[in-house]
């Protein structure tokens, strides 16, 4: 390698190290979120009788917030993880100009080996990141549904009794609507209020095929 290639390769190693650091850090944060959700769920179970409505509603609200943050955190990890993988592929292909059989992050040993979805003793091509997002979204929706259901079941000054199925349906719809609206909370720069500030970062505009 000449000096230019050495310089590019050093930056490549820094990029891979940054990607690995991001992956390891997220695993730690994810553990905190799961522990928090589990602790809040135990608190809900032990929150007392129906007479202590305020406590139960408060615990459910805290659980919904915790579940929503877990869901957003999982989506954020996937966003940045794809970014790092695309950058690594960019370095291997366009800057280091490695042959496609020599690249690390853009080649596969054999896509058919161990890819058996219906075999209980074999592996399969599932995205753990997408599964984590799905699982987190289910947790958030469940917290939201139980919270909404509990609120709708509060004593009402109006002498109207709704059927249980209607309350459940309304809980599902309201939970979905609230979570969707929270995902649209944007600042003046049209980014979400909890999004990372990517404005100072130069955008290579590398294209990725939609999955």
Short mmCIF file of C-alpha atoms in Angstrom, two decimals:
data_model
loop_
_atom_site.label_atom_id
_atom_site.label_comp_id
_atom_site.label_asym_id
_atom_site.label_seq_id
_atom_site.Cartn_x
_atom_site.Cartn_y
_atom_site.Cartn_z
CA UNK A 1 0.00 0.00 0.00
CA UNK A 2 1.10 3.56 -0.69
CA UNK A 3 0.60 6.41 1.80
CA UNK A 4 -2.82 7.32 0.42
CA UNK A 5 -4.05 3.74 0.67
CA UNK A 6 -2.62 3.47 4.18
CA UNK A 7 -4.48 6.63 5.18
CA UNK A 8 -7.77 5.33 3.75
CA UNK A 9 -7.29 1.97 5.44
CA UNK A 10 -6.66 3.64 8.81
CA UNK A 11 -9.89 5.61 8.44
CA UNK A 12 -11.62 2.38 7.48
CA UNK A 13 -10.45 0.74 10.71
CA UNK A 14 -11.69 3.75 12.71
CA UNK A 15 -15.06 3.43 10.97
CA UNK A 16 -15.33 -0.27 11.81
CA UNK A 17 -14.35 0.45 15.43
CA UNK A 18 -17.02 3.18 15.63
CA UNK A 19 -19.60 0.76 14.25
CA UNK A 20 -18.63 -1.89 16.82
CA UNK A 21 -18.73 0.66 19.65
CA UNK A 22 -22.21 1.69 18.58
CA UNK A 23 -23.33 -1.94 18.56
CA UNK A 24 -21.87 -2.70 22.01
CA UNK A 25 -23.28 0.49 23.54
CA UNK A 26 -26.78 -0.22 22.26
CA UNK A 27 -26.73 -3.70 23.80
CA UNK A 28 -26.09 -2.06 27.19
CA UNK A 29 -28.81 0.57 26.72
CA UNK A 30 -31.28 -2.06 25.54
CA UNK A 31 -30.74 -4.03 28.74
CA UNK A 32 -31.58 -0.94 30.82
CA UNK A 33 -34.81 -0.40 28.90
CA UNK A 34 -35.92 -4.02 29.28
CA UNK A 35 -35.13 -4.00 33.00
CA UNK A 36 -37.06 -0.73 33.41
CA UNK A 37 -40.10 -2.10 31.56
CA UNK A 38 -40.01 -5.31 33.63
CA UNK A 39 -39.74 -3.35 36.88
CA UNK A 40 -42.66 -1.10 35.92
CA UNK A 41 -44.75 -4.13 34.96
CA UNK A 42 -44.09 -5.69 38.38
CA UNK A 43 -45.04 -2.36 39.93
CA UNK A 44 -48.30 -2.42 37.99
CA UNK A 45 -49.11 -5.95 39.13
CA UNK A 46 -48.45 -4.95 42.74
CA UNK A 47 -50.10 -1.53 42.54
CA UNK A 48 -53.03 -2.54 44.71
CA UNK A 49 -56.75 -2.88 44.30
CA UNK A 50 -59.04 -1.06 41.92
CA UNK A 51 -59.61 1.56 44.62
CA UNK A 52 -56.06 2.84 44.09
CA UNK A 53 -56.89 3.96 40.57
CA UNK A 54 -54.54 6.94 40.49
CA UNK A 55 -51.54 4.80 41.36
CA UNK A 56 -52.38 2.21 38.71
CA UNK A 57 -52.95 4.86 36.03
CA UNK A 58 -49.66 6.54 36.95
CA UNK A 59 -47.75 3.26 36.72
CA UNK A 60 -49.39 2.47 33.38
CA UNK A 61 -48.49 5.90 32.04
CA UNK A 62 -44.89 5.40 33.13
CA UNK A 63 -44.91 2.00 31.42
CA UNK A 64 -46.24 3.52 28.20
CA UNK A 65 -43.49 6.16 28.25
CA UNK A 66 -40.84 3.52 28.94
CA UNK A 67 -42.16 1.22 26.21
CA UNK A 68 -42.33 4.07 23.70
CA UNK A 69 -38.73 5.10 24.44
CA UNK A 70 -37.63 1.46 24.03
CA UNK A 71 -39.41 1.35 20.66
CA UNK A 72 -37.82 4.59 19.46
CA UNK A 73 -34.40 3.53 20.73
CA UNK A 74 -34.62 0.28 18.74
CA UNK A 75 -35.58 2.20 15.59
CA UNK A 76 -32.73 4.65 16.19
CA UNK A 77 -30.21 1.85 16.54
CA UNK A 78 -31.34 0.32 13.25
CA UNK A 79 -31.07 3.70 11.52
CA UNK A 80 -27.48 4.26 12.66
CA UNK A 81 -26.47 0.63 12.18
CA UNK A 82 -27.52 0.73 8.53
CA UNK A 83 -25.63 4.01 8.17
CA UNK A 84 -22.38 2.44 9.44
CA UNK A 85 -22.78 -0.66 7.27
CA UNK A 86 -23.35 1.48 4.17
CA UNK A 87 -20.28 3.58 5.00
CA UNK A 88 -18.14 0.47 5.48
CA UNK A 89 -19.35 -0.92 2.16
CA UNK A 90 -18.60 2.44 0.55
CA UNK A 91 -15.03 2.34 1.81
CA UNK A 92 -14.47 -1.26 0.72
CA UNK A 93 -15.95 -0.79 -2.75
CA UNK A 94 -15.19 2.79 -3.79
CA UNK A 95 -12.17 3.94 -1.76
CA UNK A 96 -10.16 0.81 -0.97
CA UNK A 97 -11.41 -0.69 -4.26
CA UNK A 98 -11.33 -4.22 -2.93
CA UNK A 99 -12.57 -6.99 -5.17
CA UNK A 100 -16.11 -8.08 -4.29
CA UNK A 101 -14.72 -11.46 -3.16
CA UNK A 102 -12.37 -9.72 -0.71
CA UNK A 103 -14.83 -7.35 0.97
CA UNK A 104 -15.91 -8.08 4.53
CA UNK A 105 -19.26 -6.38 5.05
CA UNK A 106 -20.70 -6.83 1.58
CA UNK A 107 -20.24 -10.52 0.90
CA UNK A 108 -21.84 -13.69 2.22
CA UNK A 109 -20.40 -17.18 2.61
CA UNK A 110 -23.51 -19.00 1.37
CA UNK A 111 -27.02 -17.56 1.65
CA UNK A 112 -28.66 -20.98 1.52
CA UNK A 113 -26.70 -22.65 4.32
CA UNK A 114 -28.73 -22.98 7.54
CA UNK A 115 -31.58 -20.91 6.03
CA UNK A 116 -34.43 -23.20 7.04
CA UNK A 117 -37.45 -21.31 8.35
CA UNK A 118 -39.56 -24.39 9.20
CA UNK A 119 -36.83 -26.65 10.59
CA UNK A 120 -36.78 -26.40 14.41
CA UNK A 121 -33.10 -27.41 14.63
CA UNK A 122 -31.73 -25.15 11.87
CA UNK A 123 -31.03 -21.44 11.55
CA UNK A 124 -32.80 -18.94 9.30
CA UNK A 125 -32.31 -15.47 7.86
CA UNK A 126 -34.11 -13.30 10.40
CA UNK A 127 -33.06 -9.73 11.17
CA UNK A 128 -32.54 -9.47 14.92
CA UNK A 129 -32.68 -5.67 14.63
CA UNK A 130 -36.11 -5.78 12.97
CA UNK A 131 -37.34 -8.33 15.49
CA UNK A 132 -36.16 -6.06 18.31
CA UNK A 133 -38.11 -3.14 16.76
CA UNK A 134 -41.21 -5.32 16.38
CA UNK A 135 -40.96 -6.58 19.96
CA UNK A 136 -40.46 -3.06 21.31
CA UNK A 137 -43.45 -1.79 19.34
CA UNK A 138 -45.62 -4.59 20.77
CA UNK A 139 -44.53 -3.63 24.30
CA UNK A 140 -45.36 0.03 23.66
CA UNK A 141 -48.75 -0.78 22.12
CA UNK A 142 -49.64 -3.13 24.98
CA UNK A 143 -48.81 -0.48 27.58
CA UNK A 144 -50.86 2.04 25.62
CA UNK A 145 -53.82 -0.29 25.26
CA UNK A 146 -53.94 -1.20 28.97
CA UNK A 147 -53.55 2.47 29.92
CA UNK A 148 -56.34 3.57 27.57
CA UNK A 149 -58.57 0.68 28.64
CA UNK A 150 -58.11 1.63 32.30
CA UNK A 151 -58.93 5.28 31.60
CA UNK A 152 -62.03 4.41 29.59
CA UNK A 153 -63.23 2.21 32.46
CA UNK A 154 -63.07 5.05 35.00
CA UNK A 155 -66.41 6.00 36.58
CA UNK A 156 -68.23 8.48 34.35
CA UNK A 157 -70.79 11.13 35.39
CA UNK A 158 -72.74 10.19 32.29
CA UNK A 159 -74.86 7.11 32.81
CA UNK A 160 -73.66 5.30 29.71
CA UNK A 161 -72.22 1.78 29.73
CA UNK A 162 -70.12 0.81 26.71
CA UNK A 163 -69.76 -2.88 25.78
CA UNK A 164 -66.37 -4.40 26.57
CA UNK A 165 -65.57 -5.10 22.93
CA UNK A 166 -66.06 -1.44 22.08
CA UNK A 167 -63.78 -0.34 24.91
CA UNK A 168 -61.11 -2.80 23.74
CA UNK A 169 -61.43 -1.59 20.13
CA UNK A 170 -61.22 2.04 21.22
CA UNK A 171 -58.16 1.24 23.35
CA UNK A 172 -56.38 -0.32 20.38
CA UNK A 173 -57.20 2.57 18.05
CA UNK A 174 -56.35 5.31 20.56
CA UNK A 175 -53.08 3.60 21.53
CA UNK A 176 -52.06 3.27 17.90
CA UNK A 177 -53.06 6.86 17.17
CA UNK A 178 -51.21 8.34 20.15
CA UNK A 179 -48.01 6.37 19.41
CA UNK A 180 -48.18 7.42 15.75
CA UNK A 181 -48.70 11.08 16.69
CA UNK A 182 -45.79 10.99 19.14
CA UNK A 183 -43.62 9.72 16.30
CA UNK A 184 -44.46 12.89 14.36
CA UNK A 185 -43.30 15.40 17.00
CA UNK A 186 -40.94 17.56 14.95
CA UNK A 187 -38.85 20.67 15.49
CA UNK A 188 -38.51 23.61 13.13
CA UNK A 189 -35.85 21.72 11.14
CA UNK A 190 -38.48 19.01 10.43
CA UNK A 191 -36.60 16.42 12.52
CA UNK A 192 -38.13 14.60 15.46
CA UNK A 193 -37.60 16.29 18.82
CA UNK A 194 -35.54 13.27 19.97
CA UNK A 195 -33.61 12.73 16.74
CA UNK A 196 -29.83 13.06 16.55
CA UNK A 197 -28.55 16.31 15.10
CA UNK A 198 -27.31 15.20 11.67
CA UNK A 199 -27.24 18.73 10.21
CA UNK A 200 -23.45 19.19 10.61
CA UNK A 201 -22.77 15.80 8.97
CA UNK A 202 -22.00 15.69 5.27
CA UNK A 203 -24.52 13.51 3.43
CA UNK A 204 -22.91 11.19 0.87
CA UNK A 205 -26.41 10.33 -0.36
CA UNK A 206 -25.46 6.68 -0.82
CA UNK A 207 -28.44 4.75 -2.13
CA UNK A 208 -29.73 1.60 -0.47
CA UNK A 209 -32.12 -0.78 -2.10
CA UNK A 210 -35.46 -0.93 -0.30
CA UNK A 211 -36.11 -4.24 1.41
#
